[in-house]
Short mmCIF file of C-alpha atoms and ligand atoms in Angstrom, two decimals:
data_model
loop_
_atom_site.label_atom_id
_atom_site.label_comp_id
_atom_site.label_asym_id
_atom_site.label_seq_id
_atom_site.Cartn_x
_atom_site.Cartn_y
_atom_site.Cartn_z
CA MET A 16 93.76 36.16 89.84
CA ARG A 17 95.49 34.31 87.05
CA ALA A 18 98.35 36.10 85.38
CA LYS A 19 97.89 36.78 81.69
CA SER A 20 99.82 35.82 78.65
CA GLN A 21 100.16 37.45 75.25
CA TYR A 22 101.92 36.71 72.01
CA GLN A 23 105.15 38.38 70.97
CA CYS A 24 106.80 38.41 67.58
CA GLN A 25 110.35 37.04 67.84
CA ASP A 26 111.47 39.20 64.92
CA CYS A 27 110.09 42.67 65.63
CA GLY A 28 109.00 42.37 69.26
CA ALA A 29 105.41 43.56 68.69
CA THR A 30 102.84 41.95 71.04
CA GLN A 31 99.38 40.66 70.13
CA PRO A 32 96.54 39.46 72.33
CA LYS A 33 95.92 36.43 70.04
CA TRP A 34 98.11 34.06 68.15
CA ALA A 35 98.39 34.40 64.37
CA GLY A 36 100.45 32.64 61.75
CA GLN A 37 101.86 35.87 60.48
CA CYS A 38 102.91 38.90 62.50
CA PRO A 39 100.54 41.77 61.61
CA GLU A 40 103.31 44.29 62.30
CA CYS A 41 106.32 43.02 60.33
CA GLY A 42 104.85 40.18 58.31
CA ALA A 43 107.16 37.46 59.63
CA TRP A 44 105.71 33.95 59.51
CA ASN A 45 105.56 31.63 62.55
CA ALA A 46 107.26 34.20 64.71
CA LEU A 47 104.57 34.73 67.38
CA VAL A 48 105.38 33.05 70.68
CA GLU A 49 103.38 33.07 73.90
CA VAL A 50 104.94 35.15 76.67
CA ALA A 51 103.86 36.09 80.16
CA VAL A 52 102.67 39.60 80.83
CA GLU A 53 104.98 41.16 83.42
CA SER A 54 102.78 42.87 86.00
CA ARG A 55 105.64 44.74 87.61
CA PRO A 56 109.35 44.95 86.91
CA ALA A 57 111.48 42.42 88.74
CA ARG A 58 113.20 43.69 91.85
CA SER A 59 116.66 42.46 92.55
CA ASN A 60 118.83 42.15 95.58
CA PRO A 61 121.52 44.86 95.46
CA ARG A 62 123.89 42.55 97.25
CA PHE A 63 124.63 40.87 93.95
CA SER A 64 126.79 42.85 91.67
CA GLY A 65 125.23 44.42 88.65
CA TYR A 66 121.63 43.83 89.67
CA SER A 67 120.86 46.81 91.88
CA GLY A 68 117.44 47.29 90.28
CA ASP A 69 116.12 50.28 92.32
CA SER A 70 119.14 52.48 92.74
CA ALA A 71 120.01 53.08 89.13
CA GLU A 72 122.70 55.73 89.08
CA ILE A 73 125.52 56.46 86.70
CA CYS A 74 128.96 55.87 88.21
CA ASP A 75 132.61 55.84 87.18
CA LEU A 76 133.81 52.47 86.11
CA ARG A 77 137.01 52.92 88.09
CA SER A 78 135.01 53.41 91.30
CA VAL A 79 133.52 49.96 90.93
CA ALA A 80 135.53 47.49 92.93
CA ALA A 81 136.66 44.76 90.57
CA ILE A 82 136.51 41.86 92.97
CA GLU A 83 137.20 38.43 91.61
CA GLU A 84 134.14 36.24 91.82
CA GLU A 85 134.29 33.91 94.75
CA ARG A 86 134.57 30.29 93.63
CA LEU A 87 133.67 27.10 95.36
CA ALA A 88 135.76 24.27 93.98
CA THR A 89 133.70 21.11 93.55
CA GLY A 90 136.73 18.89 94.00
CA ILE A 91 135.96 17.26 90.62
CA GLY A 92 138.99 18.69 88.84
CA GLU A 93 137.78 18.34 85.25
CA LEU A 94 134.46 19.97 86.08
CA ASP A 95 136.16 22.84 87.91
CA ARG A 96 138.33 23.28 84.84
CA VAL A 97 135.44 23.81 82.40
CA LEU A 98 133.62 26.00 84.91
CA GLY A 99 136.70 28.20 85.10
CA GLY A 100 137.70 27.32 88.63
CA GLY A 101 134.56 26.14 90.38
CA ILE A 102 131.00 27.07 91.21
CA VAL A 103 130.33 30.84 91.14
CA PRO A 104 127.61 31.93 93.59
CA GLY A 105 124.55 33.31 91.84
CA SER A 106 125.58 31.93 88.44
CA VAL A 107 123.34 29.94 86.11
CA VAL A 108 124.87 27.08 84.14
CA LEU A 109 123.13 25.21 81.32
CA ILE A 110 124.28 21.68 80.58
CA GLY A 111 123.25 20.19 77.27
CA GLY A 112 123.84 16.79 75.70
CA ASP A 113 122.29 13.71 74.15
CA PRO A 114 120.02 11.49 76.27
CA GLY A 115 121.97 8.99 78.33
CA ILE A 116 125.28 10.75 77.98
CA GLY A 117 125.61 11.43 81.72
CA LYS A 118 124.14 14.82 82.56
CA SER A 119 122.16 13.61 85.57
CA THR A 120 125.06 11.46 86.69
CA LEU A 121 127.53 14.32 86.61
CA LEU A 122 125.26 16.73 88.47
CA LEU A 123 124.44 14.19 91.17
CA GLN A 124 128.16 13.58 91.61
CA MET A 125 128.74 17.29 91.83
CA LEU A 126 126.05 17.75 94.49
CA ALA A 127 127.46 14.84 96.48
CA ALA A 128 130.93 16.40 96.30
CA VAL A 129 129.80 19.71 97.79
CA ALA A 130 126.89 18.60 99.99
CA ASP A 131 128.90 18.47 103.20
CA ARG A 132 129.94 22.09 102.77
CA LEU A 133 126.94 23.73 101.02
CA GLY A 134 123.20 23.34 101.09
CA THR A 135 121.99 21.53 97.98
CA LEU A 136 118.71 20.90 96.21
CA TYR A 137 118.06 18.48 93.38
CA VAL A 138 114.81 19.30 91.57
CA THR A 139 113.71 16.54 89.25
CA GLY A 140 110.89 16.53 86.76
CA GLU A 141 112.06 13.48 84.86
CA GLU A 142 112.90 10.75 87.28
CA SER A 143 111.28 9.45 90.44
CA PRO A 144 113.12 9.73 93.79
CA ARG A 145 113.57 5.96 93.64
CA GLN A 146 115.43 6.17 90.35
CA ILE A 147 117.68 8.87 91.68
CA ALA A 148 118.34 6.89 94.86
CA LEU A 149 119.26 3.90 92.71
CA ARG A 150 121.68 5.98 90.70
CA ALA A 151 123.18 7.42 93.88
CA ARG A 152 123.73 3.90 95.15
CA ARG A 153 125.46 2.93 91.94
CA LEU A 154 127.69 5.98 92.20
CA ASP A 155 128.55 5.03 95.73
CA VAL A 156 128.45 8.63 96.91
CA ASP A 157 127.49 10.15 100.23
CA THR A 158 123.91 11.34 99.68
CA ARG A 159 122.90 12.07 103.25
CA SER A 160 122.87 15.83 102.80
CA ILE A 161 121.40 16.01 99.30
CA ARG A 162 117.86 17.41 99.38
CA LEU A 163 115.47 16.17 96.74
CA LEU A 164 112.32 17.70 95.25
CA THR A 165 109.98 16.18 92.67
CA GLU A 166 108.03 19.08 91.19
CA THR A 167 107.60 20.65 87.78
CA ARG A 168 105.56 23.79 88.53
CA ILE A 169 108.15 26.53 88.66
CA GLU A 170 106.28 28.75 91.12
CA ARG A 171 106.19 25.92 93.64
CA VAL A 172 109.84 25.03 92.99
CA LEU A 173 110.88 28.59 93.67
CA ASP A 174 108.70 28.90 96.76
CA LEU A 175 110.32 25.85 98.28
CA ALA A 176 113.76 26.93 97.18
CA ARG A 177 113.26 30.26 98.90
CA ARG A 178 112.45 28.49 102.10
CA GLU A 179 115.23 25.91 101.78
CA GLN A 180 117.86 28.42 100.66
CA PRO A 181 120.25 25.99 98.93
CA ARG A 182 123.60 27.31 97.74
CA VAL A 183 123.65 24.91 94.76
CA MET A 184 120.53 23.79 92.97
CA VAL A 185 120.08 21.39 90.05
CA VAL A 186 117.01 21.52 87.81
CA ASP A 187 116.70 18.32 85.76
CA SER A 188 115.47 19.26 83.21
CA ILE A 189 114.36 22.72 82.13
CA GLN A 190 112.12 21.11 79.48
CA THR A 191 109.94 19.55 82.20
CA MET A 192 109.33 22.78 84.08
CA TYR A 193 106.25 24.88 83.43
CA THR A 194 104.52 27.99 84.62
CA GLU A 195 100.74 28.32 84.81
CA VAL A 196 100.90 31.79 83.36
CA ILE A 197 101.47 30.26 79.94
CA THR A 198 99.09 27.77 78.43
CA SER A 199 101.43 25.95 76.07
CA ALA A 200 102.89 22.58 76.99
CA PRO A 201 106.07 22.10 79.04
CA GLY A 202 109.08 22.02 76.77
CA SER A 203 107.66 24.54 74.32
CA VAL A 204 109.66 27.61 73.48
CA SER A 205 107.60 29.95 75.62
CA GLN A 206 107.55 27.64 78.66
CA VAL A 207 111.29 27.02 78.53
CA ARG A 208 112.01 30.70 78.20
CA GLU A 209 109.69 31.85 80.95
CA THR A 210 110.69 29.22 83.48
CA ALA A 211 114.38 29.79 82.76
CA ALA A 212 113.89 33.54 83.18
CA GLN A 213 112.32 32.94 86.60
CA LEU A 214 115.18 30.67 87.65
CA VAL A 215 117.80 33.19 86.48
CA ARG A 216 116.07 35.93 88.44
CA PHE A 217 116.01 33.74 91.52
CA ALA A 218 119.69 32.92 91.18
CA LYS A 219 120.68 36.56 90.92
CA GLN A 220 118.48 37.54 93.89
CA SER A 221 119.43 34.78 96.23
CA GLY A 222 123.01 33.99 95.24
CA THR A 223 122.09 30.36 94.65
CA SER A 224 124.03 28.72 91.83
CA ILE A 225 121.65 26.94 89.48
CA TYR A 226 122.53 24.10 87.14
CA LEU A 227 119.95 23.53 84.39
CA VAL A 228 119.85 20.35 82.37
CA GLY A 229 118.81 21.00 78.76
CA HIS A 230 117.90 18.43 76.15
CA VAL A 231 119.26 18.65 72.67
CA THR A 232 117.32 18.21 69.51
CA LYS A 233 118.24 15.75 66.74
CA GLU A 234 120.22 18.49 65.04
CA GLY A 235 122.35 18.81 68.14
CA ALA A 236 121.13 22.24 69.27
CA LEU A 237 119.64 22.84 72.69
CA ALA A 238 115.91 22.29 72.50
CA GLY A 239 114.11 25.50 73.27
CA PRO A 240 114.85 29.00 72.29
CA ARG A 241 118.26 30.21 71.40
CA VAL A 242 117.71 32.94 73.99
CA LEU A 243 118.24 30.35 76.70
CA GLU A 244 121.95 30.45 75.83
CA HIS A 245 121.94 34.23 76.20
CA MET A 246 120.16 34.20 79.52
CA VAL A 247 122.53 31.94 81.39
CA ASP A 248 126.13 32.67 82.40
CA THR A 249 127.71 29.45 81.24
CA VAL A 250 126.77 26.85 78.62
CA LEU A 251 128.38 23.43 78.81
CA TYR A 252 127.91 20.71 76.20
CA PHE A 253 128.55 17.02 76.55
CA GLU A 254 130.33 15.57 73.50
CA GLY A 255 131.30 12.05 72.61
CA ASP A 256 129.11 9.14 71.54
CA SER A 257 127.04 7.72 74.36
CA GLY A 258 128.10 4.21 73.31
CA GLY A 259 131.78 5.02 73.86
CA ARG A 260 133.69 5.23 77.08
CA PHE A 261 134.86 8.82 77.10
CA ARG A 262 132.78 11.92 77.66
CA VAL A 263 134.00 15.39 76.87
CA ILE A 264 132.41 18.50 78.36
CA ARG A 265 133.03 21.70 76.50
CA ALA A 266 132.37 25.24 77.68
CA VAL A 267 130.80 26.97 74.65
CA LYS A 268 130.04 30.09 76.64
CA ASN A 269 131.42 31.15 79.97
CA ARG A 270 131.12 34.53 81.66
CA TYR A 271 133.50 33.33 84.36
CA GLY A 272 136.14 31.46 82.41
CA ALA A 273 137.62 30.47 79.08
CA VAL A 274 135.48 29.10 76.27
CA ASN A 275 136.34 25.91 74.47
CA GLU A 276 137.93 24.58 77.61
CA LEU A 277 137.46 20.81 77.81
CA GLY A 278 136.82 18.51 80.72
CA VAL A 279 137.35 14.84 80.00
CA PHE A 280 135.70 11.97 81.84
CA ALA A 281 135.41 8.24 81.41
CA MET A 282 132.05 6.58 82.11
CA ILE A 283 132.66 3.56 84.32
CA ASP A 284 130.27 1.45 86.40
CA LYS A 285 130.60 3.98 89.24
CA GLY A 286 129.66 7.03 87.20
CA LEU A 287 131.97 9.54 85.62
CA ARG A 288 135.62 9.36 86.48
CA GLU A 289 138.04 12.22 85.64
CA VAL A 290 140.69 11.76 83.02
CA SER A 291 143.23 14.34 83.98
CA ASN A 292 145.80 13.48 81.32
CA PRO A 293 143.68 13.01 78.23
CA SER A 294 146.15 13.93 75.50
CA ALA A 295 146.14 10.56 73.71
CA ILE A 296 142.89 8.85 74.70
CA PHE A 297 141.24 9.32 71.34
CA LEU A 298 144.04 7.59 69.41
CA THR A 299 143.71 4.08 68.14
CA ARG A 300 146.92 2.23 67.52
CA HIS A 301 146.67 0.26 64.34
CA GLU A 302 148.82 -2.74 63.63
CA ARG A 303 149.12 -1.60 60.04
CA GLN A 304 148.67 1.97 58.96
CA SER A 305 145.72 2.21 56.57
CA PRO A 306 145.18 4.90 53.91
CA GLY A 307 143.17 7.95 54.93
CA SER A 308 144.30 8.19 58.53
CA VAL A 309 146.34 11.10 59.89
CA VAL A 310 147.07 12.12 63.47
CA THR A 311 146.90 15.79 64.35
CA VAL A 312 147.46 17.73 67.56
CA THR A 313 144.66 20.16 68.34
CA ARG A 314 144.59 22.56 71.20
CA GLU A 315 141.10 22.71 72.58
CA GLY A 316 141.06 25.01 75.57
CA THR A 317 144.47 24.98 77.18
CA ARG A 318 145.59 21.43 76.58
CA PRO A 319 147.05 19.76 73.49
CA LEU A 320 145.04 16.77 72.38
CA LEU A 321 146.12 14.12 69.89
CA VAL A 322 143.29 13.06 67.63
CA GLU A 323 143.07 10.86 64.57
CA VAL A 324 141.38 12.23 61.46
CA GLN A 325 140.06 9.59 59.06
CA ALA A 326 138.95 10.20 55.49
CA LEU A 327 137.28 7.96 53.00
CA VAL A 328 137.18 9.06 49.38
CA ASP A 329 135.03 6.98 47.12
CA GLU A 330 133.85 7.33 43.51
CA THR A 331 130.39 8.88 43.51
CA ARG A 332 127.24 7.80 41.72
CA LEU A 333 125.52 11.11 42.37
CA ALA A 334 125.42 14.31 40.40
CA ASN A 335 126.19 16.15 43.63
CA PRO A 336 128.91 14.19 45.38
CA ARG A 337 128.54 13.81 49.12
CA ARG A 338 130.64 15.74 51.62
CA VAL A 339 130.06 14.32 55.07
CA THR A 340 131.92 15.30 58.22
CA ILE A 341 131.60 14.00 61.77
CA GLY A 342 133.28 16.11 64.42
CA LEU A 343 134.31 18.82 61.95
CA ASP A 344 132.68 21.73 60.16
CA GLY A 345 131.19 20.56 56.87
CA ASN A 346 131.58 23.89 55.09
CA ARG A 347 135.22 23.93 56.04
CA LEU A 348 135.71 20.56 54.31
CA ALA A 349 134.08 21.85 51.11
CA MET A 350 136.38 24.84 51.24
CA LEU A 351 139.47 22.72 51.82
CA LEU A 352 138.60 20.49 48.86
CA ALA A 353 138.28 23.54 46.66
CA ILE A 354 141.65 24.82 47.81
CA ALA A 355 143.21 21.40 47.13
CA HIS A 356 141.79 21.40 43.64
CA ARG A 357 142.80 24.93 42.80
CA HIS A 358 146.26 25.00 44.34
CA ALA A 359 147.44 21.40 44.28
CA GLY A 360 145.44 19.89 41.42
CA VAL A 361 143.71 17.33 43.65
CA VAL A 362 140.47 16.37 41.88
CA THR A 363 137.58 15.28 44.10
CA TYR A 364 134.50 16.56 42.24
CA ASP A 365 133.70 13.04 41.08
CA GLN A 366 134.23 11.57 44.57
CA ASP A 367 132.23 11.25 47.77
CA VAL A 368 134.31 12.48 50.70
CA PHE A 369 133.71 11.40 54.26
CA VAL A 370 135.81 12.77 57.13
CA ASN A 371 135.54 11.58 60.70
CA VAL A 372 137.30 12.54 63.93
CA VAL A 373 137.80 9.31 65.87
CA GLY A 374 136.31 8.98 69.35
CA GLY A 375 133.38 11.36 69.03
CA VAL A 376 135.32 14.53 69.82
CA ARG A 377 134.66 17.74 67.96
CA VAL A 378 137.54 19.70 66.54
CA SER A 379 136.58 23.34 66.44
CA GLU A 380 139.91 24.95 65.52
CA THR A 381 141.32 25.43 62.07
CA GLY A 382 144.64 23.83 63.01
CA ALA A 383 143.32 20.47 61.81
CA ASP A 384 143.00 21.67 58.17
CA LEU A 385 146.29 20.25 56.99
CA ALA A 386 145.62 16.85 58.58
CA VAL A 387 142.18 16.73 56.92
CA LEU A 388 143.64 17.37 53.47
CA LEU A 389 146.46 14.86 53.97
CA ALA A 390 143.91 12.26 55.06
CA VAL A 391 141.72 12.96 52.00
CA LEU A 392 144.68 12.71 49.65
CA SER A 393 145.96 9.55 51.32
CA SER A 394 142.57 7.90 50.85
CA LEU A 395 142.22 9.18 47.30
CA ARG A 396 145.56 7.72 46.30
CA GLY A 397 145.15 4.62 48.45
CA LYS A 398 148.54 5.24 50.04
CA PRO A 399 148.97 5.15 53.80
CA LEU A 400 151.10 7.80 55.44
CA SER A 401 153.92 7.01 57.82
CA ARG A 402 152.71 5.71 61.20
CA ASP A 403 154.77 8.07 63.27
CA LEU A 404 153.73 11.24 61.42
CA ILE A 405 151.64 14.05 62.77
CA ALA A 406 150.50 17.20 60.96
CA PHE A 407 148.83 20.43 61.86
CA GLY A 408 148.34 23.84 60.32
CA GLU A 409 145.63 26.10 58.98
CA VAL A 410 145.16 26.12 55.18
CA GLY A 411 144.41 29.51 53.65
CA LEU A 412 142.42 30.24 50.53
CA ALA A 413 145.57 31.01 48.61
CA GLY A 414 146.92 27.57 49.35
CA GLU A 415 149.28 28.86 52.02
CA ILE A 416 149.86 27.01 55.29
CA ARG A 417 149.29 29.38 58.19
CA PRO A 418 150.72 29.06 61.69
CA VAL A 419 148.63 27.99 64.69
CA PRO A 420 149.06 29.01 68.35
CA GLY A 421 151.08 26.82 70.66
CA GLY A 422 153.25 25.05 68.06
CA PRO A 423 156.14 23.84 70.24
CA GLU A 424 153.76 22.65 72.93
CA ARG A 425 151.85 20.52 70.39
CA LEU A 426 155.08 19.08 68.99
CA ARG A 427 156.40 18.19 72.46
CA GLU A 428 153.15 16.40 73.27
CA ALA A 429 153.32 14.41 70.02
CA GLY A 430 156.97 13.57 70.80
CA LYS A 431 155.95 12.25 74.20
CA HIS A 432 153.65 9.77 72.50
CA GLY A 433 156.27 8.45 70.15
CA TYR A 434 155.71 10.46 66.98
CA ARG A 435 158.92 11.05 65.06
CA HIS A 436 157.90 13.18 62.08
CA ALA A 437 155.84 16.31 61.87
CA ILE A 438 154.65 18.46 58.98
CA VAL A 439 153.83 21.90 60.36
CA PRO A 440 153.63 25.54 59.22
CA LYS A 441 157.11 27.05 58.69
CA THR A 442 156.72 29.62 61.46
CA ASN A 443 155.70 26.91 63.91
CA VAL A 444 159.07 25.11 63.59
CA PRO A 445 160.70 25.58 67.01
CA ARG A 446 164.14 27.20 67.19
CA GLU A 447 165.55 24.44 69.32
CA SER A 448 165.07 21.01 67.89
CA ILE A 449 162.81 18.60 69.70
CA GLU A 450 164.57 15.41 70.71
CA GLY A 451 163.91 12.46 68.46
CA MET A 452 161.60 14.40 66.21
CA GLN A 453 162.08 15.58 62.68
CA VAL A 454 160.00 18.70 62.13
CA ILE A 455 159.35 19.77 58.55
CA GLY A 456 158.18 23.35 58.03
CA VAL A 457 156.06 24.11 54.99
CA LEU A 458 154.77 27.33 53.45
CA THR A 459 152.30 26.04 50.88
CA LEU A 460 149.94 23.14 50.40
CA ASP A 461 152.03 21.92 47.46
CA GLN A 462 155.11 21.60 49.70
CA ALA A 463 153.11 19.82 52.38
CA LEU A 464 151.74 17.25 49.94
CA ALA A 465 155.20 16.69 48.46
CA GLN A 466 156.64 16.09 51.97
CA ALA A 467 153.89 13.64 52.93
P1 TYD B 11 122.41 9.79 82.80
O1 TYD B 11 123.20 10.60 83.72
O2 TYD B 11 121.07 9.25 83.26
O3 TYD B 11 122.20 10.52 81.39
P2 TYD B 11 121.37 11.82 81.07
O4 TYD B 11 120.92 12.42 82.32
O5 TYD B 11 122.35 12.67 80.27
O6 TYD B 11 120.27 11.35 80.18
O7 TYD B 11 123.38 8.60 82.38
C1 TYD B 11 122.87 7.39 82.00
C2 TYD B 11 123.88 6.53 81.33
O8 TYD B 11 125.07 6.36 82.02
C3 TYD B 11 123.26 5.19 81.19
O9 TYD B 11 123.36 4.79 79.83
C4 TYD B 11 124.03 4.32 82.10
C5 TYD B 11 125.32 5.01 82.28
N1 TYD B 11 125.89 4.87 83.61
C6 TYD B 11 127.04 4.14 83.84
O10 TYD B 11 127.62 3.59 82.92
N2 TYD B 11 127.56 4.08 85.13
C7 TYD B 11 126.94 4.67 86.17
O11 TYD B 11 127.45 4.57 87.32
C8 TYD B 11 125.73 5.41 85.95
C9 TYD B 11 125.05 6.10 87.06
C10 TYD B 11 125.25 5.49 84.67
MG1 MG B 12 118.89 12.63 82.99
#
């Protein structure tokens, strides 16, 4: 007998036998999504912590043994770093990124690195075995023990996986998988959610670690429902432009490690190669310093990273001047410009403002605020800043410069790369001076602009 599907409102949760444009219960538009009817609740294997489905009993938290998750290091240091130490048995990891950025390459390299120790399975719905064999040859990895499966029906995939019992399994990609229970096309919200749910259940029952490849939409979000990110244990994103050489993997969610940790790779002809000391790879050394360029030290994850912020300020022809950011939060730029106007008299309402972080990295911390404003001002006035200057600090709504974590560490890293002047928040000025570096502490935006 064929399992049934029904339609569930994503807003209120009410279910309907038929699809409708508007939910009859809560009135939300376009909220009905096809879901599978669960015939019986999923049973889980009690061996895996937290999923003892049958024996629900209340217990004291202190009586639960807090055992550290076992980790299997892949041997690819930068990948282990973003994963929080290595592969965790029974965990589900989602890897998102633009097409051609290297998701399949990375996962094939990972399987090759662990295949002599652990059983592996590479499930592909996108590429033929020939294409994968070609890639493996290019990568020059040992593929003898990698098992391959070309299949997109999830029930069949799971049947075979149960028989094969791999310890690490790659599903490339979740958008190609489908279940017959649901009639909509592979890649649709309901298919992605249902197949992912089945894979998650399998991972928790069997202890197999599953790596899901997820496509991203034009807007940069993972295609498919947002719930996918909630269902999995770890979400990794590839950053960096696929034309460039460097690839950054960021953990945006991790139940087994720190978020915002970065792993840095270079794409070479033999696949992805680790960059274990990436602090200055995103810098470009100019012969002559041009206006609008400022170097800042961010701390993404646990490492300081030197990045160049570029701004271009140009007279606008529009009633609503443009505010465009690449690698930074756009709302944050609008806010910073307002602060600059209000507290330092910098007028940009008749100017288009473009800000770019060089190298395709994303800066997600507020420590880059000061560098952004200095770059904007430098471009506005057409005056380059000193070549050996770095700046960091958060800018508050009152025009104050607020401290950031890890000040001395950032300054030392900048010193190592030959920077001699720094404009930083007053409280971030280290007690002992840093050799060869003049550190200027500032309390307000006014002071910072005067110093620059
Ligand atoms: P791929 O892993 O197929 O990307 P994704 O799965 O994210 O779509 O990577 C493909 C790109 O990487 C492609 O543009 C070619 C490049 N590449 C190399 O430069 N060197 C290599 O050794 C390999 C395998 C790919
Ligand atoms: Mg691919």
